[in-house]
Coordinates of C-alpha atoms and ligand atoms in Angstrom, one line a residue:
M1 CA 340.1 255.0 -15.5
S2 CA 340.5 251.3 -16.3
L3 CA 340.1 249.8 -19.7
R4 CA 337.1 247.9 -18.5
S5 CA 335.3 251.1 -17.0
T6 CA 335.9 252.9 -20.3
N7 CA 334.3 250.1 -22.2
I8 CA 331.4 249.8 -19.8
D9 CA 330.9 253.5 -20.3
K10 CA 330.8 253.0 -24.0
I11 CA 328.2 250.2 -23.7
R12 CA 326.0 252.0 -21.2
N13 CA 323.2 253.6 -23.2
G14 CA 325.1 252.9 -26.4
D15 CA 323.5 252.2 -29.7
F16 CA 325.1 249.3 -31.6
D17 CA 324.7 247.5 -34.9
V18 CA 325.5 244.2 -33.1
L19 CA 325.5 243.1 -29.5
I20 CA 327.4 239.8 -29.0
V21 CA 326.6 237.8 -25.9
G22 CA 329.5 235.6 -24.9
G23 CA 333.2 236.2 -25.1
G24 CA 334.5 232.7 -25.7
I25 CA 336.2 232.0 -29.0
N26 CA 333.0 232.3 -31.0
G27 CA 332.0 235.7 -29.5
A28 CA 335.6 237.0 -29.7
V29 CA 336.1 236.2 -33.4
S30 CA 332.6 237.6 -34.2
A31 CA 333.5 240.9 -32.5
A32 CA 336.9 241.1 -34.2
A33 CA 335.6 240.3 -37.6
L34 CA 332.5 242.6 -37.5
A35 CA 334.3 245.5 -35.9
S36 CA 337.2 245.3 -38.5
R37 CA 334.5 245.8 -41.1
G38 CA 333.2 249.0 -39.6
A39 CA 330.2 247.6 -37.6
R40 CA 329.4 249.3 -34.3
V41 CA 329.9 246.3 -32.0
A42 CA 329.4 245.6 -28.3
M43 CA 330.5 242.3 -26.7
V44 CA 329.8 241.2 -23.2
D45 CA 330.6 238.1 -21.1
R46 CA 329.1 237.4 -17.7
G47 CA 332.4 236.0 -16.6
D48 CA 335.9 236.6 -18.0
F49 CA 336.6 236.4 -21.7
A50 CA 337.2 232.7 -22.5
G51 CA 336.2 232.0 -18.9
F52 CA 334.0 229.0 -19.7
T53 CA 334.6 226.3 -22.4
S54 CA 337.2 228.2 -24.3
M55 CA 339.7 227.8 -21.4
Q56 CA 339.1 224.0 -21.1
S57 CA 340.1 222.7 -24.6
S58 CA 343.0 220.4 -25.4
N59 CA 344.8 223.4 -27.1
L60 CA 344.8 221.5 -30.4
V61 CA 344.2 223.0 -33.8
W62 CA 343.5 219.9 -35.8
G63 CA 341.7 218.5 -38.8
G64 CA 340.1 215.8 -36.8
F65 CA 341.9 212.6 -37.8
K66 CA 339.6 210.6 -35.5
Y67 CA 336.5 211.8 -37.4
L68 CA 337.7 209.7 -40.4
E69 CA 336.5 206.8 -38.3
N70 CA 333.0 208.0 -39.0
Y71 CA 333.8 208.7 -42.6
E72 CA 333.1 212.5 -42.0
L73 CA 335.4 213.3 -45.0
A74 CA 333.8 216.7 -45.7
L75 CA 334.2 217.8 -42.0
V76 CA 337.8 216.6 -41.9
R77 CA 338.6 218.4 -45.1
H78 CA 337.0 221.6 -43.8
L79 CA 338.8 221.4 -40.5
C80 CA 342.2 220.6 -42.2
M81 CA 341.7 223.7 -44.3
S82 CA 340.9 225.8 -41.2
R83 CA 343.9 224.4 -39.4
N84 CA 346.2 225.2 -42.4
R85 CA 344.9 228.7 -42.6
L86 CA 345.4 229.2 -38.8
I87 CA 349.0 227.8 -38.9
K88 CA 349.8 230.2 -41.7
A89 CA 348.3 233.2 -40.0
Y90 CA 349.8 232.5 -36.5
P91 CA 353.3 231.1 -37.1
A92 CA 354.5 232.0 -33.6
N93 CA 351.3 231.2 -31.7
L94 CA 350.4 227.9 -33.3
R95 CA 353.0 225.3 -34.1
E96 CA 352.8 222.2 -36.2
I97 CA 353.4 219.2 -33.8
R98 CA 353.9 215.5 -34.4
F99 CA 351.4 213.1 -32.9
L100 CA 353.0 209.7 -32.1
A101 CA 350.3 207.1 -31.7
A102 CA 351.2 203.7 -30.2
L103 CA 349.0 200.8 -31.2
D104 CA 348.7 197.5 -29.3
E105 CA 346.8 194.3 -29.8
H106 CA 343.6 195.8 -28.5
S107 CA 343.7 199.0 -30.6
P108 CA 341.0 199.1 -33.2
Y109 CA 343.5 199.4 -36.1
K110 CA 346.7 197.7 -37.1
P111 CA 349.7 200.0 -37.7
W112 CA 349.6 199.5 -41.5
F113 CA 345.9 200.4 -41.6
A114 CA 346.4 203.4 -39.3
G115 CA 349.3 204.4 -41.6
L116 CA 347.0 204.3 -44.6
G117 CA 344.5 206.5 -42.6
S118 CA 347.2 209.0 -41.7
T119 CA 348.3 209.2 -45.3
A120 CA 344.7 209.9 -46.4
Y121 CA 344.5 212.5 -43.6
W122 CA 347.7 214.2 -44.8
L123 CA 346.4 214.3 -48.4
I124 CA 343.0 215.6 -47.3
G125 CA 344.9 218.4 -45.7
N126 CA 346.7 219.2 -49.0
A127 CA 349.9 217.7 -47.7
K128 CA 350.7 221.0 -46.0
T129 CA 352.3 219.4 -43.0
R130 CA 355.2 217.0 -42.7
P131 CA 354.3 213.5 -44.1
P132 CA 353.2 210.7 -41.8
K133 CA 355.3 207.7 -40.9
V134 CA 354.6 204.1 -39.8
Y135 CA 356.9 202.7 -37.0
S136 CA 357.7 199.1 -36.2
K137 CA 357.7 198.2 -32.5
K138 CA 361.5 198.4 -32.4
K139 CA 361.7 201.8 -34.1
L140 CA 358.9 203.2 -31.9
A141 CA 360.7 202.0 -28.7
K142 CA 363.8 203.8 -29.9
K143 CA 361.9 207.0 -30.9
E144 CA 360.0 207.4 -27.6
P145 CA 361.5 205.3 -24.7
I146 CA 358.7 206.4 -22.3
I147 CA 356.1 204.3 -24.1
Q148 CA 355.4 201.0 -22.3
M149 CA 356.1 198.6 -25.1
D150 CA 354.9 195.2 -23.7
D151 CA 351.7 195.0 -25.7
V152 CA 352.6 197.5 -28.4
I153 CA 352.8 196.2 -32.0
G154 CA 353.9 199.4 -33.7
G155 CA 352.8 203.0 -34.3
I156 CA 352.2 205.9 -36.6
E157 CA 353.3 209.6 -36.6
Y158 CA 351.4 212.4 -38.2
S159 CA 351.1 216.2 -37.8
D160 CA 348.5 218.6 -36.5
A161 CA 349.0 221.8 -34.6
Y162 CA 348.7 223.2 -31.0
V163 CA 348.3 226.5 -29.3
V164 CA 351.7 227.1 -27.7
D165 CA 350.5 229.4 -24.9
N166 CA 347.0 228.6 -24.0
D167 CA 343.5 228.6 -25.6
S168 CA 342.2 231.4 -23.5
R169 CA 345.1 233.7 -24.3
F170 CA 344.6 232.9 -28.0
V171 CA 340.9 234.0 -27.6
F172 CA 342.0 237.2 -25.9
Q173 CA 344.0 238.1 -29.0
F174 CA 340.7 238.4 -30.8
V175 CA 339.2 240.5 -28.0
R176 CA 342.2 242.8 -28.3
S177 CA 341.8 242.9 -32.1
A178 CA 338.2 243.9 -31.6
L179 CA 339.1 246.6 -29.1
N180 CA 341.8 247.9 -31.4
V181 CA 339.2 248.7 -34.1
G182 CA 336.7 250.3 -31.8
A183 CA 334.5 247.5 -30.4
A184 CA 333.2 248.0 -26.9
C185 CA 334.0 244.8 -25.0
A186 CA 333.5 244.1 -21.3
N187 CA 334.0 241.0 -19.1
Y188 CA 331.8 240.4 -16.1
V189 CA 328.9 242.0 -17.8
E190 CA 325.8 239.7 -18.1
L191 CA 322.8 240.1 -20.5
T192 CA 319.9 239.6 -18.1
A193 CA 317.0 240.4 -20.5
A194 CA 316.4 241.9 -23.9
Y195 CA 313.2 243.2 -25.6
R196 CA 312.5 243.9 -29.2
D197 CA 310.5 246.8 -30.7
S198 CA 310.3 248.5 -34.1
S199 CA 313.7 250.2 -33.5
G200 CA 315.6 247.0 -32.6
W201 CA 316.7 245.4 -29.4
R202 CA 316.9 247.0 -25.9
A203 CA 319.3 244.9 -23.8
E204 CA 319.4 244.9 -20.0
L205 CA 322.9 244.3 -18.7
R206 CA 324.4 243.8 -15.2
D207 CA 328.0 244.5 -14.2
N208 CA 328.6 241.3 -12.2
D209 CA 331.6 242.9 -10.4
S210 CA 329.9 246.0 -9.1
G211 CA 326.3 245.0 -9.3
E212 CA 325.4 248.0 -11.4
T213 CA 322.7 247.6 -14.1
F214 CA 322.4 249.5 -17.3
E215 CA 321.1 249.2 -20.9
C216 CA 322.1 249.4 -24.5
K217 CA 320.4 249.2 -27.9
A218 CA 321.4 247.0 -30.8
R219 CA 319.9 246.2 -34.2
V220 CA 321.1 242.6 -34.1
I221 CA 322.0 240.2 -31.2
V222 CA 324.5 237.4 -31.7
N223 CA 324.0 234.6 -29.2
A224 CA 327.6 233.2 -28.7
A225 CA 326.8 231.8 -25.2
G226 CA 328.4 228.4 -26.0
P227 CA 326.9 225.8 -23.7
F228 CA 324.3 228.4 -22.7
V229 CA 322.9 229.3 -26.1
D230 CA 319.7 227.3 -25.6
D231 CA 319.1 228.9 -22.2
L232 CA 319.5 232.4 -23.6
N233 CA 317.2 231.7 -26.6
K234 CA 314.6 230.3 -24.3
A235 CA 314.8 233.4 -22.1
L236 CA 314.4 235.7 -25.1
D237 CA 311.8 233.5 -26.8
I238 CA 313.9 232.7 -29.8
K239 CA 312.9 229.5 -31.7
T240 CA 315.6 227.4 -33.4
D241 CA 316.0 224.3 -35.5
H242 CA 319.1 223.2 -33.6
Q243 CA 320.0 222.7 -30.0
I244 CA 323.1 221.9 -27.9
V245 CA 324.1 218.8 -26.1
F246 CA 327.1 218.5 -23.8
S247 CA 330.1 216.3 -23.9
K248 CA 332.3 216.5 -20.8
G249 CA 336.1 216.3 -21.1
I250 CA 338.8 216.6 -18.4
H251 CA 342.5 217.1 -18.5
L252 CA 345.2 216.5 -15.8
I253 CA 348.3 218.7 -15.7
V254 CA 351.3 216.9 -14.4
P255 CA 355.1 217.5 -14.4
R256 CA 356.5 217.1 -17.9
L257 CA 356.6 213.3 -18.8
N258 CA 358.6 213.2 -22.0
K259 CA 361.4 215.4 -23.4
N260 CA 360.3 215.5 -27.1
E261 CA 357.9 218.3 -28.2
E262 CA 355.3 215.9 -29.5
V263 CA 351.8 214.6 -28.6
L264 CA 351.6 211.0 -27.5
A265 CA 348.4 209.3 -28.5
F266 CA 346.9 206.1 -27.2
F267 CA 343.6 204.3 -27.3
D268 CA 342.1 203.9 -23.9
D269 CA 340.3 200.8 -22.7
T270 CA 337.1 202.0 -24.4
E271 CA 339.0 202.4 -27.7
R272 CA 338.8 206.1 -27.5
L273 CA 341.9 208.2 -28.3
F274 CA 343.5 210.1 -25.5
Y275 CA 346.7 212.2 -25.5
V276 CA 349.7 213.5 -23.6
I277 CA 350.2 217.1 -24.8
P278 CA 353.2 219.2 -24.0
M279 CA 352.6 222.5 -22.1
G280 CA 356.1 224.0 -21.5
S281 CA 357.5 222.3 -18.4
R282 CA 354.2 220.3 -17.9
S283 CA 352.3 217.6 -19.7
V284 CA 348.6 217.6 -20.1
I285 CA 346.8 214.3 -20.1
G286 CA 343.3 214.0 -21.6
T287 CA 340.7 214.0 -22.6
T288 CA 337.5 212.2 -21.8
D289 CA 334.2 212.3 -23.6
E290 CA 331.1 211.8 -21.5
R291 CA 327.5 212.9 -22.1
V292 CA 326.2 215.1 -19.3
S293 CA 323.2 217.3 -18.9
D294 CA 324.6 220.1 -16.8
P295 CA 327.2 222.5 -18.5
V296 CA 328.9 223.1 -15.2
T297 CA 331.1 220.1 -14.5
H298 CA 333.9 219.2 -12.2
V299 CA 336.7 216.6 -12.3
E300 CA 335.3 213.7 -10.3
T301 CA 337.5 211.1 -8.6
D302 CA 336.3 208.5 -11.1
D303 CA 337.4 210.7 -14.1
R304 CA 340.7 211.4 -12.6
D305 CA 341.4 207.7 -11.6
F306 CA 340.4 206.5 -15.1
L307 CA 342.9 208.8 -16.8
L308 CA 345.7 208.0 -14.3
E309 CA 345.0 204.2 -14.7
Q310 CA 345.1 204.5 -18.5
I311 CA 348.3 206.5 -18.7
N312 CA 350.1 204.5 -16.1
A313 CA 349.4 201.4 -18.2
R314 CA 350.8 202.9 -21.3
L315 CA 353.9 204.7 -20.1
D316 CA 357.1 203.3 -18.7
L317 CA 357.5 205.7 -15.8
P318 CA 360.0 205.4 -12.9
E319 CA 356.9 205.6 -10.5
P320 CA 353.3 205.4 -11.6
L321 CA 351.5 208.8 -11.5
T322 CA 349.3 209.3 -8.5
P323 CA 346.8 212.1 -7.6
D324 CA 349.6 213.8 -5.7
D325 CA 351.4 214.4 -9.1
I326 CA 348.4 216.4 -10.4
I327 CA 349.3 220.1 -10.4
S328 CA 346.0 221.4 -11.8
T329 CA 343.1 220.2 -13.8
R330 CA 340.9 221.4 -16.7
C331 CA 337.3 220.4 -17.1
G332 CA 334.6 221.5 -19.5
V333 CA 331.8 220.6 -21.8
R334 CA 331.9 220.6 -25.6
P335 CA 328.8 222.3 -26.9
L336 CA 327.7 219.9 -29.7
V337 CA 325.0 220.8 -32.1
V338 CA 322.1 218.5 -32.9
E339 CA 318.8 219.0 -34.7
R340 CA 316.2 220.0 -32.2
T341 CA 314.0 217.2 -31.0
D342 CA 311.6 216.8 -28.0
D343 CA 313.7 213.8 -26.8
S344 CA 316.9 215.2 -25.4
H345 CA 318.5 211.7 -25.3
A346 CA 317.5 210.7 -28.8
E347 CA 321.1 210.6 -30.0
T348 CA 322.3 207.1 -29.5
D349 CA 325.9 206.9 -30.9
W350 CA 327.3 209.6 -28.6
T351 CA 331.0 209.6 -29.5
S352 CA 330.2 209.8 -33.3
L353 CA 328.2 213.0 -32.8
S354 CA 329.5 215.5 -35.3
R355 CA 331.7 218.3 -34.3
K356 CA 330.3 220.7 -36.9
H357 CA 328.9 224.0 -36.0
A358 CA 325.6 225.6 -37.1
I359 CA 324.7 229.3 -37.4
E360 CA 321.0 230.1 -37.4
V361 CA 319.8 233.5 -38.6
D362 CA 316.4 234.7 -37.5
P363 CA 315.5 237.6 -39.8
S364 CA 312.1 238.3 -38.1
D365 CA 313.9 238.9 -34.7
S366 CA 317.3 240.1 -36.1
F367 CA 318.9 237.4 -34.1
V368 CA 321.8 235.0 -34.8
T369 CA 322.7 231.9 -32.8
I370 CA 326.1 230.1 -33.0
F371 CA 325.7 226.4 -32.1
G372 CA 328.9 224.4 -31.4
G373 CA 332.2 225.2 -33.1
K374 CA 335.8 224.6 -32.4
I375 CA 338.8 226.8 -31.8
T376 CA 340.2 225.3 -35.0
D377 CA 337.3 226.6 -37.0
C378 CA 337.3 230.1 -35.5
L379 CA 338.2 232.1 -38.6
N380 CA 335.3 230.6 -40.6
I381 CA 332.9 231.4 -37.7
G382 CA 334.0 235.1 -37.8
E383 CA 333.4 235.2 -41.5
E384 CA 330.0 233.4 -41.3
I385 CA 328.9 235.9 -38.6
C386 CA 329.7 238.8 -41.0
D387 CA 327.6 237.1 -43.7
A388 CA 324.8 236.7 -41.2
A389 CA 325.0 240.4 -40.2
L390 CA 324.9 241.4 -43.9
E391 CA 321.8 239.3 -44.3
L392 CA 320.2 241.1 -41.5
G393 CA 320.9 244.5 -43.1
V394 CA 324.0 245.6 -41.1
R395 CA 326.3 247.5 -43.5
L396 CA 329.9 246.3 -43.5
D397 CA 333.0 247.4 -45.3
K398 CA 334.8 245.1 -47.6
D399 CA 336.6 242.2 -45.8
R400 CA 340.3 243.0 -45.8
N401 CA 341.1 239.9 -43.7
D402 CA 343.0 242.1 -41.2
W403 CA 341.2 241.1 -38.1
Y404 CA 343.4 238.0 -37.4
G405 CA 347.0 236.9 -37.8
E406 CA 350.4 238.0 -36.7
P407 CA 352.5 241.0 -38.0
P408 CA 354.5 240.4 -41.2
K409 CA 357.8 238.6 -41.2
A410 CA 359.8 241.9 -41.8
T411 CA 358.3 243.3 -38.5
R412 CA 359.1 240.0 -36.7
D413 CA 362.7 240.1 -38.0
E414 CA 363.1 243.6 -36.8
F415 CA 361.8 242.7 -33.3
F416 CA 364.3 239.8 -33.1
R417 CA 367.1 242.0 -34.4
Q418 CA 366.5 244.6 -31.7
A419 CA 366.1 241.9 -29.0
R420 CA 369.4 240.4 -30.1
L421 CA 371.3 243.7 -30.2
M422 CA 370.2 244.7 -26.7
G423 CA 371.1 241.2 -25.4
L424 CA 367.6 240.5 -24.2
N425 CA 368.0 236.8 -23.9
K426 CA 371.2 237.2 -21.8
L427 CA 369.3 239.3 -19.3
R428 CA 367.3 236.2 -18.3
K429 CA 368.7 232.7 -18.0
R430 CA 367.1 230.7 -20.8
A431 CA 363.9 229.2 -19.7
S432 CA 363.8 225.5 -20.4
F433 CA 361.7 225.6 -23.5
E434 CA 362.3 228.9 -25.2
T435 CA 364.0 232.3 -25.1
L436 CA 362.4 235.5 -23.7
S437 CA 362.3 237.1 -27.1
T438 CA 360.4 234.2 -28.6
R439 CA 357.9 234.3 -25.8
L440 CA 357.4 238.1 -25.9
W441 CA 356.9 238.1 -29.7
R442 CA 354.4 235.3 -29.6
R443 CA 352.3 236.8 -26.8
Y444 CA 352.4 240.4 -27.9
G445 CA 353.4 240.8 -31.5
M446 CA 353.7 244.5 -32.3
R447 CA 353.1 245.4 -28.7
A448 CA 356.3 243.6 -27.7
F449 CA 358.4 246.5 -29.1
A450 CA 357.1 248.6 -26.2
M451 CA 358.3 245.9 -23.8
L452 CA 361.8 246.1 -25.3
E453 CA 361.8 249.8 -24.7
A454 CA 360.7 249.3 -21.1
I455 CA 363.4 246.7 -20.6
R456 CA 366.0 249.0 -22.1
D457 CA 365.0 251.7 -19.7
D458 CA 364.9 249.4 -16.7
P459 CA 366.5 245.9 -17.0
T460 CA 364.5 244.7 -13.9
M461 CA 361.5 244.7 -16.2
A462 CA 362.9 241.5 -17.6
D463 CA 362.8 239.8 -14.1
E464 CA 360.3 237.1 -13.4
I465 CA 358.0 238.3 -10.6
I466 CA 356.7 234.8 -9.7
E467 CA 359.4 232.2 -9.8
G468 CA 358.7 229.6 -12.5
A469 CA 355.8 231.5 -14.0
E470 CA 357.5 232.4 -17.2
Y471 CA 356.1 235.9 -17.0
V472 CA 358.3 239.0 -16.6
R473 CA 357.6 242.3 -14.9
A474 CA 357.2 244.3 -18.2
E475 CA 354.4 241.9 -19.2
L476 CA 352.5 242.7 -15.9
F477 CA 352.7 246.5 -16.6
Y478 CA 351.3 245.9 -20.0
A479 CA 348.6 243.4 -18.8
A480 CA 347.4 245.9 -16.2
K481 CA 346.7 248.5 -18.8
T482 CA 345.6 246.6 -21.8
E483 CA 344.2 243.1 -20.9
M484 CA 341.1 244.0 -18.8
I485 CA 342.2 241.8 -15.9
T486 CA 339.4 242.2 -13.4
K487 CA 340.0 239.4 -11.0
L488 CA 343.2 237.5 -10.1
D489 CA 342.0 234.3 -11.8
D490 CA 341.8 236.3 -15.1
F491 CA 345.5 236.8 -14.9
L492 CA 346.7 233.5 -13.5
R493 CA 344.4 231.2 -15.4
R494 CA 343.5 232.9 -18.7
R495 CA 345.8 235.8 -19.8
S496 CA 348.6 233.6 -18.6
K497 CA 348.7 229.9 -17.7
I498 CA 350.5 230.4 -14.4
A499 CA 347.8 228.7 -12.3
L500 CA 347.9 225.6 -14.6
V501 CA 351.6 225.3 -14.6
L502 CA 352.4 226.1 -10.9
G503 CA 349.2 225.1 -9.2
R504 CA 347.4 226.9 -6.4
E505 CA 349.4 225.5 -3.5
V506 CA 352.6 226.9 -4.9
L507 CA 350.9 230.2 -5.8
S508 CA 349.5 230.7 -2.3
D509 CA 353.1 230.8 -1.0
A510 CA 354.7 232.5 -4.0
D511 CA 356.7 235.6 -3.1
G512 CA 355.7 237.6 -6.2
I513 CA 351.9 237.3 -6.0
R514 CA 351.6 240.5 -3.9
E515 CA 353.7 242.6 -6.2
A516 CA 351.9 241.2 -9.2
C517 CA 348.5 242.1 -7.6
E518 CA 349.7 245.6 -6.7
L519 CA 350.6 246.2 -10.3
L520 CA 347.4 244.7 -11.6
F521 CA 344.9 246.0 -9.1
G522 CA 346.5 248.9 -7.2
D523 CA 344.7 249.6 -3.9
D524 CA 342.4 246.6 -4.6
A525 CA 345.2 244.1 -4.4
Q526 CA 344.4 242.5 -1.1
R527 CA 340.7 242.1 -1.9
R528 CA 341.5 240.4 -5.2
I529 CA 344.0 238.0 -3.4
D530 CA 341.5 237.1 -0.7
E531 CA 338.8 236.6 -3.3
Y532 CA 341.0 234.3 -5.3
F533 CA 342.2 232.1 -2.5
A534 CA 338.8 232.0 -0.8
A535 CA 336.9 230.8 -3.9
D536 CA 336.0 227.2 -4.3
V537 CA 338.9 225.8 -6.3
M538 CA 336.9 223.2 -8.1
A539 CA 334.2 225.6 -9.1
Q540 CA 336.6 228.2 -10.2
D541 CA 338.6 225.6 -12.3
A542 CA 335.4 224.7 -14.0
G543 CA 334.4 228.3 -14.8
D544 CA 331.3 227.9 -12.6
P545 CA 329.5 231.3 -12.8
S546 CA 328.4 230.9 -9.2
A547 CA 332.1 230.9 -8.1
R548 CA 332.6 234.4 -9.5
Ligands
LIG601 C1 337.5 219.0 -23.1 C2 337.5 219.8 -24.3 C3 338.5 219.7 -25.2 C4 338.4 220.5 -26.4 N1 339.5 220.5 -27.3 C5 339.5 221.2 -28.4 C6 340.6 221.3 -29.2 O1 341.6 220.7 -28.9 N2 340.5 222.0 -30.3 C7 339.4 222.7 -30.7 O2 339.4 223.4 -31.7 N3 338.3 222.7 -29.9 C8 338.3 222.0 -28.7 N4 337.2 222.0 -27.9 C9 336.1 222.7 -28.3 C10 336.2 224.2 -28.0 O3 336.9 224.4 -26.8 C11 334.8 224.8 -27.9 O4 334.0 224.4 -28.9 C12 334.8 226.3 -27.8 O5 335.7 226.8 -26.8 C13 333.4 226.9 -27.5 O6 333.5 228.3 -27.5 P1 332.2 229.2 -27.4 O7 332.6 230.6 -27.6 O8 331.1 228.6 -28.2 O9 331.8 228.9 -25.8 P2 332.4 229.5 -24.5 O10 333.8 229.5 -24.5 O11 331.7 228.7 -23.4 O12 331.8 230.9 -24.4 C14 330.5 231.2 -24.1 C15 330.5 232.4 -23.1 O13 329.2 232.9 -23.0 C16 329.1 233.5 -21.8 N5 327.7 233.7 -21.4 C17 326.7 232.8 -21.3 N6 325.5 233.4 -21.0 C18 325.8 234.8 -21.0 C19 324.9 235.9 -20.7 N7 323.6 235.8 -20.5 N8 325.5 237.1 -20.7 C20 326.9 237.3 -21.0 N9 327.7 236.2 -21.2 C21 327.1 235.0 -21.2 C22 329.8 232.5 -20.8 O14 330.2 233.1 -19.6 C23 330.9 232.0 -21.7 O15 332.1 232.6 -21.4 C24 337.3 221.3 -26.7 C25 336.3 221.4 -25.7 C26 336.4 220.7 -24.5 C27 335.3 220.9 -23.5

C-alpha cells in the first residue's frame, strides 16, 4: 500500500482537531507545527504539495532590502529576524549568499547612498551576516567581469540567503515533518464543500487522481489555499476583513551565466530590482511584478522578451541570450493581503503593496484564514497558527520547537565521517558544484544514513539514473516510499528540480526516465510517462489545476 493510500485511509471518515486546506508553505508549516504539539491534523492539497505558488518563488530567504524604499522598517526587521532564524535552523538547506548590485546613471540611488542603505539593512538584521561593501566601478569590474560596465558607476554587496535545492523541496520537508508526528497528509485531494453543525465541520473531499469522494470531520478548518483563500471563503460563506490581490512574477532558467556563487542584482528600466540567481549548473533570471486578476498565469512572450532585453543590456555575454537559451520557466502569483474593499482596484501604488501576512481567526465558525506570507516567514506562520488553534479551543502540548530544523551538528559530523570512510564521494565523479555527501545530507538529513547503508550494500545505488539530474538511484528508492510522488511532475519538478535544470526536451529523450518511473510507479510507469509528456507544458509549469 502506498504512503498516499495509507494517508487517504486515515483521512476518510477521520475525526480531526484541524483540517488544513492547502499544502503550500503555509499549509505545510501549519501541519508540522500543530501535529508536533499533539493536535490531530489532516492536510490536503488538490494538486501536489507546493504545486502552486510555493514552487514559483525566487528561492530567496531575505529580509526585504527593497522594502526599505517604502520605509517599512518594522516589516524589514521582522523578515530579517525570520531569515536569521531560518539560516540558523537549516545550515545545509539555506545558505547565506552575497548580492552584488550594479548601479548605473539611471539607477534610483547612487552607490554611496545604496551603501548606507545596505549598512542600515545589515544592522536591522542584527549584523548576523557578513558586512556590506561599496564598490567603485573599477573594483566592481574586477570582482564580476560579466557585468556590462559601460553605464555602471559602482555597486554594493550585501548578504541574504537562498534555498539551495528548491522551494518546493523545502516545503516538502515540513510535510514530512508533519507525517513523522502522525498528521494525515494527502496530495491530489480537494476540499469540495464543508458544512458546520454543533459538533464541528463535516468536510467533503475528492481524490483528484482516482475520482473517489469521501468525508472527514474537523473541529477547526485552516484555509491555507494561498491565491485561492478568497474563493474558498466565499464557497464556505466565511466573511473576512482582508482579501488577496495577485502580483505575477516570472523567472527564466538558462545555462549558468557567472561562476561566482552570488546573486547579481540590477534595476530594470522601470527602476525595479531584478536578479540573476544561481541554481547549480543554471542561472535563474527574474522576477517581474505585475498586477493580474487571475491566479493562473503563464509566461507570455512579452514577459520573456522584457527579461531577456533587460539582462542582455546589463551583462557582457559572448552572445546575447535568446529564447532558445531558455531551459525552463517559472511563473506564479504572489498572494498579497489587503484590507477588504468593494473596489478590487482601489490600491494605486501597486509595487509598494506590503508583503506582510495576516491571519484571521473566526471564533463563531472555528475557522482560520492565512492571507499572504512568504517562505522567509514560514516559522512565524506555523507558530501563529498554533496560537489561533489554541484560541479556538484546540488543546496543544507545549511548543518544543522540534517541528523544524536540521539534525544537530554531532549527527551531521557522524554522517560525513561515515561517508568519508566508505569513500562515498569517490564513487561518483564530483558534480560541478558539490559532493554527493553534501547533497544527500542536505536533502535527507537523518534519512541519509539509510542511503549510505544502501550504497554500501550496492554501490550502483550511487549512480545517477538520469544523466545531469544530480539525483542518484538510492534517492529514487527512498522517494518512491516516503515522498508521496503521485505523478511524474511531482518528482521532476517539486521533490527534485530535474525538470527545471534539464528541461522537458532533454527529459523526453533521457535514457533513465523509464527506470526512474518503474521505481516510482511500478506497473503504472507508462501511464505516468504518457500523462506527463501529453500535458500542456505551459499549464503544468504554471501549476494550473486544470492541467492535472
Ligand atoms: C514570482 C514569485 C517570487 C517569490 N519569491 C519569494 C522569495 O524569494 N522568497 C519568499 O520568501 N517568498 C517568495 N514568494 C512568495 C511565496 O512564494 C508565497 O507567498 C508562498 O509560496 C505562498 O504559499 P501559500 O502556501 O500561501 O500558497 P500556495 O503555495 O499557492 O499553496 C496553496 C495551495 O492550496 C491548494 N488549494 C487551493 N484550494 C484548495 C482546495 N479547495 N482543496 C485543496 N487544496 C486547495 C492549492 O492547490 C495550493 O497548492 C514569491 C512568490 C512569487 C509568485
